[in-house]
Short mmCIF file of C-alpha atoms in Angstrom, two decimals:
data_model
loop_
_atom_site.label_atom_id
_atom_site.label_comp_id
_atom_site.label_asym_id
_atom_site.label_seq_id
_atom_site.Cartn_x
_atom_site.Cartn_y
_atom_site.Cartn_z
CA UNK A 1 84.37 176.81 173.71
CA UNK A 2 81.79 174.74 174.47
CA UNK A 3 80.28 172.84 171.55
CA UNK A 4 76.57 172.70 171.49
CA UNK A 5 74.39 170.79 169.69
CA UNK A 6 74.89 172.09 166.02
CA UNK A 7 71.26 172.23 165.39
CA UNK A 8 69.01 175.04 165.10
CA UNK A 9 66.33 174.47 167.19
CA UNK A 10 63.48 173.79 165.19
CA UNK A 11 62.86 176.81 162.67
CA UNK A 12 63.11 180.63 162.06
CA UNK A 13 61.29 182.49 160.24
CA UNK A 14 63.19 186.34 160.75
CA UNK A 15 61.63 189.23 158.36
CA UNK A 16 58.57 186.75 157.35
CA UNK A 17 60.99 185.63 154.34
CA UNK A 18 60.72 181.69 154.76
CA UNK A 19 62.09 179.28 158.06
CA UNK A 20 65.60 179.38 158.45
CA UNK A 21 67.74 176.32 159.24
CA UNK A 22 70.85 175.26 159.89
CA UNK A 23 73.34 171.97 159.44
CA UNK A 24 76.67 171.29 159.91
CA UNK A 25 78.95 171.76 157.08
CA UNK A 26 79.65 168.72 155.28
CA UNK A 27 83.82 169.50 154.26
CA UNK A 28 83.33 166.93 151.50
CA UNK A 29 80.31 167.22 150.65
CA UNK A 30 79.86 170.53 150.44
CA UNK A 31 83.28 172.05 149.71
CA UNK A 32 81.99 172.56 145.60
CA UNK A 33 78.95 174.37 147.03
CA UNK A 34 81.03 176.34 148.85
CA UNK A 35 83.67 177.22 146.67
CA UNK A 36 81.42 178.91 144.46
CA UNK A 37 80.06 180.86 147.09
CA UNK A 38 83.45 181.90 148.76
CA UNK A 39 85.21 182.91 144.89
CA UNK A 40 82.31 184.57 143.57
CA UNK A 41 83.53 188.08 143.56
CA UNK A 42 80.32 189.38 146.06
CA UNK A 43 82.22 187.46 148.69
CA UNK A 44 85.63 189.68 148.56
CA UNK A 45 85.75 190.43 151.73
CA UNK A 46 85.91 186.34 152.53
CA UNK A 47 89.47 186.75 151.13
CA UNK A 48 89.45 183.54 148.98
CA UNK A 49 88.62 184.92 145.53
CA UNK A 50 91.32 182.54 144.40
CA UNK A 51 91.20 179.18 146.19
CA UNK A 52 91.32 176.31 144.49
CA UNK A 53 88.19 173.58 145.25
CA UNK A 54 91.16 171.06 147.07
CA UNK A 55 91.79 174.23 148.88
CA UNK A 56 88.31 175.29 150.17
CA UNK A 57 88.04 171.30 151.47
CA UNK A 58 91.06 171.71 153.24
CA UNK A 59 89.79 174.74 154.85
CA UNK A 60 86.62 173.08 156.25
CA UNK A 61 88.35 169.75 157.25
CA UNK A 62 90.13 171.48 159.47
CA UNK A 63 88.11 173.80 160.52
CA UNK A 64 85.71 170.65 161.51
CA UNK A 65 88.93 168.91 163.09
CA UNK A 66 88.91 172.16 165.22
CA UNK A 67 88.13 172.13 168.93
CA UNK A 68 86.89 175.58 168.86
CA UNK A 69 86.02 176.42 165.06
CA UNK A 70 82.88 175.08 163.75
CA UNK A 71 80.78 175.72 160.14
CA UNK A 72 77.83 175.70 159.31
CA UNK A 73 75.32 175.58 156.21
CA UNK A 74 72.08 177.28 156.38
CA UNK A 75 69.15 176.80 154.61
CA UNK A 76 66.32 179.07 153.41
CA UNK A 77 63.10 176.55 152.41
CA UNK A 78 65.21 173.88 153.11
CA UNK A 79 68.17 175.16 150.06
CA UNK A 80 71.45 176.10 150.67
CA UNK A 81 71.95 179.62 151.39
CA UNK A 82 74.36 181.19 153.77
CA UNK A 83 77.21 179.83 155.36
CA UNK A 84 78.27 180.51 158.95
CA UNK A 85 81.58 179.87 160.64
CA UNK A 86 81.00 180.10 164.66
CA UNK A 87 84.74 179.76 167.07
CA UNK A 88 85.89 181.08 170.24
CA UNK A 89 87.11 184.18 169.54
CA UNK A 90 89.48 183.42 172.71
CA UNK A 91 91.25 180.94 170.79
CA UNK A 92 90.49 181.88 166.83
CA UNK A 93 90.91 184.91 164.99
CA UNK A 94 90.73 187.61 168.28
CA UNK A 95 93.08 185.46 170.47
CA UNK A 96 95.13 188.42 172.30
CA UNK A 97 93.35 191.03 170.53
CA UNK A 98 90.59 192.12 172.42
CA UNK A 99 89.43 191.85 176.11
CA UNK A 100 86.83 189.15 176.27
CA UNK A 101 84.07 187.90 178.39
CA UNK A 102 82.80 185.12 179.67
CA UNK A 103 80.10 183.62 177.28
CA UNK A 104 81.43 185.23 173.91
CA UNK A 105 81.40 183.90 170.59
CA UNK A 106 82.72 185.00 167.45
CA UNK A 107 80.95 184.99 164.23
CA UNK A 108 81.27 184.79 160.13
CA UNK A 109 78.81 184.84 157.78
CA UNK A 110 77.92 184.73 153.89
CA UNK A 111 74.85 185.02 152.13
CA UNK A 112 75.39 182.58 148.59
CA UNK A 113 75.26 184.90 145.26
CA UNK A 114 72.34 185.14 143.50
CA UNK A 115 71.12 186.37 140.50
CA UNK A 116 67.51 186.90 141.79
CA UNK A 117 68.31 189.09 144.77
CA UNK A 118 64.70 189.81 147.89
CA UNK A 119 64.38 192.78 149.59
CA UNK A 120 65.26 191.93 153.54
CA UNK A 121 67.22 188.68 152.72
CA UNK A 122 70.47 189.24 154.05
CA UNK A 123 69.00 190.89 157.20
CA UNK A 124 66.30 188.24 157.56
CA UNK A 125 69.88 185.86 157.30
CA UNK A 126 71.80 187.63 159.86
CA UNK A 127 69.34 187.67 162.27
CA UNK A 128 68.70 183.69 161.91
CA UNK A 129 72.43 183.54 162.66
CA UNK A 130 71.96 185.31 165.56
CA UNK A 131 69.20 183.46 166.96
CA UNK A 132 70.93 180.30 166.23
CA UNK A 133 74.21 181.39 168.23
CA UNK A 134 71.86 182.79 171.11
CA UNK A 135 70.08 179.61 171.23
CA UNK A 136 73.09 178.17 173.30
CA UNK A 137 72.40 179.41 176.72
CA UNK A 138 75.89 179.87 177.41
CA UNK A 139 76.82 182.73 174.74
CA UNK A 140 76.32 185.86 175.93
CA UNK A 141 77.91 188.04 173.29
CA UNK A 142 78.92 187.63 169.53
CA UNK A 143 81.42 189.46 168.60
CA UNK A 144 82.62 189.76 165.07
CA UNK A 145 85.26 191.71 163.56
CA UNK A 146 84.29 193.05 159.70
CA UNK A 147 86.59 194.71 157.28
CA UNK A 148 86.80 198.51 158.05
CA UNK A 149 85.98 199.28 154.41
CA UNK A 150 83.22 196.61 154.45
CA UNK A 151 80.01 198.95 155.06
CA UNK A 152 77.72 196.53 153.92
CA UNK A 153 77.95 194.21 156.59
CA UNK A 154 78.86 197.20 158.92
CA UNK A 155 75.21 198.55 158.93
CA UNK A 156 73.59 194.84 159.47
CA UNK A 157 75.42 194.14 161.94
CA UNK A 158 74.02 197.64 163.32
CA UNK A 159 71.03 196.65 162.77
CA UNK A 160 70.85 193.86 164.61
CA UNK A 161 72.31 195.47 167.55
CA UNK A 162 76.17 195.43 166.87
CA UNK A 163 78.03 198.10 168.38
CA UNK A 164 81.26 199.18 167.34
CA UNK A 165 84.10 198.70 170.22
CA UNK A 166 87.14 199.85 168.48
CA UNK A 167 89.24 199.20 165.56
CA UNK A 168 91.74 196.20 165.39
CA UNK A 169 94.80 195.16 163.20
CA UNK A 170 94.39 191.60 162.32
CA UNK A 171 97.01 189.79 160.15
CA UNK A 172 95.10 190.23 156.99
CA UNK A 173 92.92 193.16 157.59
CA UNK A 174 91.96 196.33 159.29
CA UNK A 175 88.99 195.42 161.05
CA UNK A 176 85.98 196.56 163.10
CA UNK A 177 86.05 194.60 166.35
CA UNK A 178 82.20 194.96 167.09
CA UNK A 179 80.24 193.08 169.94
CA UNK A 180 76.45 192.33 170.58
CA UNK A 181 74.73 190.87 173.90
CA UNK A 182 71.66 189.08 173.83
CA UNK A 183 69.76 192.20 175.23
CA UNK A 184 71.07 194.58 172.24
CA UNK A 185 69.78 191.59 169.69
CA UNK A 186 66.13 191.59 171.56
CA UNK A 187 66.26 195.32 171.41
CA UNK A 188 67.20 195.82 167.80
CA UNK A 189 65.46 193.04 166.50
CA UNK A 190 61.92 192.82 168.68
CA UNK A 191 62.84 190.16 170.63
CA UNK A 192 60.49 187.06 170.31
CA UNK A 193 58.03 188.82 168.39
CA UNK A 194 60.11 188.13 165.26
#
Protein backbone atom coordinates (compact mmCIF):
# COMPACT_ATOMS: atom_id res chain seq x y z
CA UNK A 1 0.00 0.00 0.00
CA UNK A 2 1.13 3.11 -0.78
CA UNK A 3 1.38 5.55 2.12
CA UNK A 4 0.15 8.98 1.43
CA UNK A 5 0.52 11.92 3.13
CA UNK A 6 -1.55 11.31 6.41
CA UNK A 7 -3.16 14.61 6.21
CA UNK A 8 -6.55 15.55 5.36
CA UNK A 9 -6.38 18.00 2.95
CA UNK A 10 -7.41 21.07 4.40
CA UNK A 11 -11.05 20.67 5.96
CA UNK A 12 -14.52 18.95 5.69
CA UNK A 13 -17.36 20.04 6.59
CA UNK A 14 -19.92 16.70 5.61
CA UNK A 15 -23.75 17.19 6.87
CA UNK A 16 -22.97 21.08 7.77
CA UNK A 17 -22.00 19.63 11.40
CA UNK A 18 -18.50 21.43 11.86
CA UNK A 19 -14.89 20.83 9.59
CA UNK A 20 -13.60 17.56 9.93
CA UNK A 21 -9.88 16.78 10.35
CA UNK A 22 -7.63 14.31 10.64
CA UNK A 23 -3.96 13.42 12.36
CA UNK A 24 -2.02 10.63 12.78
CA UNK A 25 -2.46 8.65 15.83
CA UNK A 26 -0.05 9.43 18.40
CA UNK A 27 0.45 5.43 20.06
CA UNK A 28 1.73 7.19 23.17
CA UNK A 29 0.13 9.90 23.28
CA UNK A 30 -3.02 9.00 22.61
CA UNK A 31 -3.35 5.35 23.67
CA UNK A 32 -5.49 6.72 27.17
CA UNK A 33 -7.76 8.61 24.75
CA UNK A 34 -8.21 5.74 23.00
CA UNK A 35 -8.69 3.20 25.42
CA UNK A 36 -11.65 4.78 26.64
CA UNK A 37 -13.08 4.97 23.40
CA UNK A 38 -12.27 1.30 22.28
CA UNK A 39 -13.69 -0.33 26.09
CA UNK A 40 -16.60 1.78 26.35
CA UNK A 41 -19.26 -0.76 25.78
CA UNK A 42 -20.82 1.39 22.44
CA UNK A 43 -17.66 0.17 20.79
CA UNK A 44 -18.43 -3.81 21.11
CA UNK A 45 -18.10 -4.55 17.95
CA UNK A 46 -14.19 -3.12 18.18
CA UNK A 47 -13.68 -6.37 20.16
CA UNK A 48 -11.50 -4.84 22.96
CA UNK A 49 -14.05 -4.30 25.73
CA UNK A 50 -11.31 -5.67 27.92
CA UNK A 51 -7.85 -4.39 27.00
CA UNK A 52 -5.77 -3.16 29.30
CA UNK A 53 -4.26 0.71 28.57
CA UNK A 54 -0.42 -1.15 28.06
CA UNK A 55 -2.46 -3.19 25.73
CA UNK A 56 -4.27 -0.58 23.52
CA UNK A 57 -0.45 1.15 23.17
CA UNK A 58 0.80 -1.95 22.03
CA UNK A 59 -1.85 -2.18 19.52
CA UNK A 60 -1.11 1.23 17.91
CA UNK A 61 2.76 0.91 18.12
CA UNK A 62 2.54 -1.63 15.97
CA UNK A 63 0.07 -0.85 14.01
CA UNK A 64 2.29 2.51 13.31
CA UNK A 65 5.46 0.13 12.89
CA UNK A 66 3.21 -1.38 10.10
CA UNK A 67 4.06 -1.03 6.42
CA UNK A 68 0.55 -1.30 5.42
CA UNK A 69 -1.64 -0.47 8.65
CA UNK A 70 -1.98 3.06 9.54
CA UNK A 71 -4.38 5.08 12.38
CA UNK A 72 -5.67 7.85 12.55
CA UNK A 73 -7.40 10.49 14.99
CA UNK A 74 -10.02 12.73 13.75
CA UNK A 75 -11.18 15.77 14.93
CA UNK A 76 -14.56 17.54 14.94
CA UNK A 77 -13.80 21.59 15.80
CA UNK A 78 -10.47 20.68 16.21
CA UNK A 79 -11.44 17.78 19.42
CA UNK A 80 -10.91 14.36 19.32
CA UNK A 81 -13.63 12.41 17.91
CA UNK A 82 -13.43 9.33 15.79
CA UNK A 83 -10.73 7.14 15.20
CA UNK A 84 -9.87 5.54 11.86
CA UNK A 85 -7.62 2.62 11.10
CA UNK A 86 -6.82 2.65 7.10
CA UNK A 87 -4.46 -0.85 5.68
CA UNK A 88 -4.26 -2.76 2.61
CA UNK A 89 -6.77 -5.05 2.80
CA UNK A 90 -4.30 -7.21 0.47
CA UNK A 91 -2.04 -7.62 3.24
CA UNK A 92 -4.33 -6.92 6.62
CA UNK A 93 -7.40 -8.34 7.75
CA UNK A 94 -8.87 -9.60 3.95
CA UNK A 95 -5.47 -11.09 2.87
CA UNK A 96 -6.80 -14.33 0.87
CA UNK A 97 -10.28 -13.60 1.56
CA UNK A 98 -11.67 -11.72 -1.07
CA UNK A 99 -10.75 -10.93 -4.74
CA UNK A 100 -9.25 -7.48 -4.81
CA UNK A 101 -8.51 -4.69 -7.11
CA UNK A 102 -6.12 -2.54 -7.94
CA UNK A 103 -6.49 0.77 -5.89
CA UNK A 104 -8.44 -0.76 -2.79
CA UNK A 105 -8.27 0.15 0.67
CA UNK A 106 -9.70 -1.19 3.67
CA UNK A 107 -11.29 0.75 6.35
CA UNK A 108 -12.22 0.96 10.36
CA UNK A 109 -13.86 3.41 12.06
CA UNK A 110 -15.24 4.65 15.59
CA UNK A 111 -17.13 7.51 16.55
CA UNK A 112 -15.84 8.36 20.60
CA UNK A 113 -18.93 7.88 23.18
CA UNK A 114 -20.72 10.62 24.18
CA UNK A 115 -23.14 11.53 26.48
CA UNK A 116 -24.52 14.46 24.38
CA UNK A 117 -25.28 12.55 21.20
CA UNK A 118 -26.29 15.22 17.32
CA UNK A 119 -28.52 14.14 14.94
CA UNK A 120 -26.27 13.28 11.57
CA UNK A 121 -22.93 12.90 13.53
CA UNK A 122 -21.86 9.59 12.81
CA UNK A 123 -22.91 9.93 9.13
CA UNK A 124 -21.43 13.42 8.84
CA UNK A 125 -18.12 11.16 10.40
CA UNK A 126 -18.23 8.44 7.96
CA UNK A 127 -18.43 10.42 5.15
CA UNK A 128 -15.25 12.65 6.28
CA UNK A 129 -13.56 9.25 6.40
CA UNK A 130 -14.42 8.66 3.13
CA UNK A 131 -13.36 11.78 1.65
CA UNK A 132 -10.17 11.56 3.45
CA UNK A 133 -9.34 7.93 1.99
CA UNK A 134 -10.57 9.21 -1.57
CA UNK A 135 -8.36 12.10 -1.31
CA UNK A 136 -5.39 9.75 -2.30
CA UNK A 137 -5.71 9.52 -5.98
CA UNK A 138 -4.65 6.10 -6.01
CA UNK A 139 -7.64 4.36 -3.95
CA UNK A 140 -10.23 3.43 -5.92
CA UNK A 141 -12.38 1.37 -3.60
CA UNK A 142 -12.77 0.99 0.28
CA UNK A 143 -13.77 -1.92 1.26
CA UNK A 144 -14.65 -2.78 4.79
CA UNK A 145 -15.87 -5.81 6.32
CA UNK A 146 -18.56 -5.08 9.47
CA UNK A 147 -19.92 -7.61 11.85
CA UNK A 148 -22.98 -9.41 10.27
CA UNK A 149 -25.03 -8.61 13.37
CA UNK A 150 -23.66 -5.03 13.39
CA UNK A 151 -26.71 -3.12 11.57
CA UNK A 152 -25.73 0.06 12.74
CA UNK A 153 -22.80 0.52 10.81
CA UNK A 154 -24.41 -1.75 8.08
CA UNK A 155 -26.93 1.02 6.99
CA UNK A 156 -24.07 3.94 7.02
CA UNK A 157 -22.05 2.31 5.22
CA UNK A 158 -25.24 2.03 2.79
CA UNK A 159 -25.61 5.19 2.92
CA UNK A 160 -22.65 6.30 1.78
CA UNK A 161 -22.67 4.03 -1.08
CA UNK A 162 -21.45 0.60 0.40
CA UNK A 163 -22.69 -2.32 -1.28
CA UNK A 164 -22.79 -5.59 0.13
CA UNK A 165 -20.48 -8.26 -1.89
CA UNK A 166 -20.92 -11.32 0.13
CA UNK A 167 -20.46 -12.66 3.49
CA UNK A 168 -16.95 -13.71 4.89
CA UNK A 169 -15.59 -15.84 7.85
CA UNK A 170 -12.86 -13.94 9.43
CA UNK A 171 -10.96 -15.37 12.47
CA UNK A 172 -12.98 -13.50 14.97
CA UNK A 173 -16.18 -12.76 13.25
CA UNK A 174 -18.81 -13.35 10.69
CA UNK A 175 -18.55 -10.45 8.61
CA UNK A 176 -20.04 -8.39 5.77
CA UNK A 177 -17.31 -7.99 3.16
CA UNK A 178 -18.80 -4.71 1.56
CA UNK A 179 -16.99 -2.45 -1.11
CA UNK A 180 -17.50 1.23 -2.35
CA UNK A 181 -15.85 3.05 -5.51
CA UNK A 182 -15.39 6.58 -5.67
CA UNK A 183 -18.41 6.89 -8.13
CA UNK A 184 -20.93 5.04 -5.58
CA UNK A 185 -19.52 7.68 -2.72
CA UNK A 186 -20.28 10.81 -5.26
CA UNK A 187 -23.57 9.20 -5.97
CA UNK A 188 -24.75 8.51 -2.47
CA UNK A 189 -23.31 11.35 -0.94
CA UNK A 190 -23.74 14.43 -3.71
CA UNK A 191 -20.48 14.47 -4.74
CA UNK A 192 -18.68 17.90 -4.20
CA UNK A 193 -21.70 19.62 -3.31
CA UNK A 194 -21.27 18.32 0.26
Amino acid sequence: MSRPDKQLPDEHRPAAIGTFTVRPLDPAGDAELVHGWVTHPKAAFWLMGDAELAHVEREYRSIAAHPHHDAFIGLHDGEPAFLVERYDPTEVELKGLYEAEPGDVGMHFLVAPTDTPVHGFTRAVITAVMDFLFADPSVRRVVVEPDVTNSAVQALNKAVGFEVLREIAKPEKDALLSACTREQFEAATGGNDR
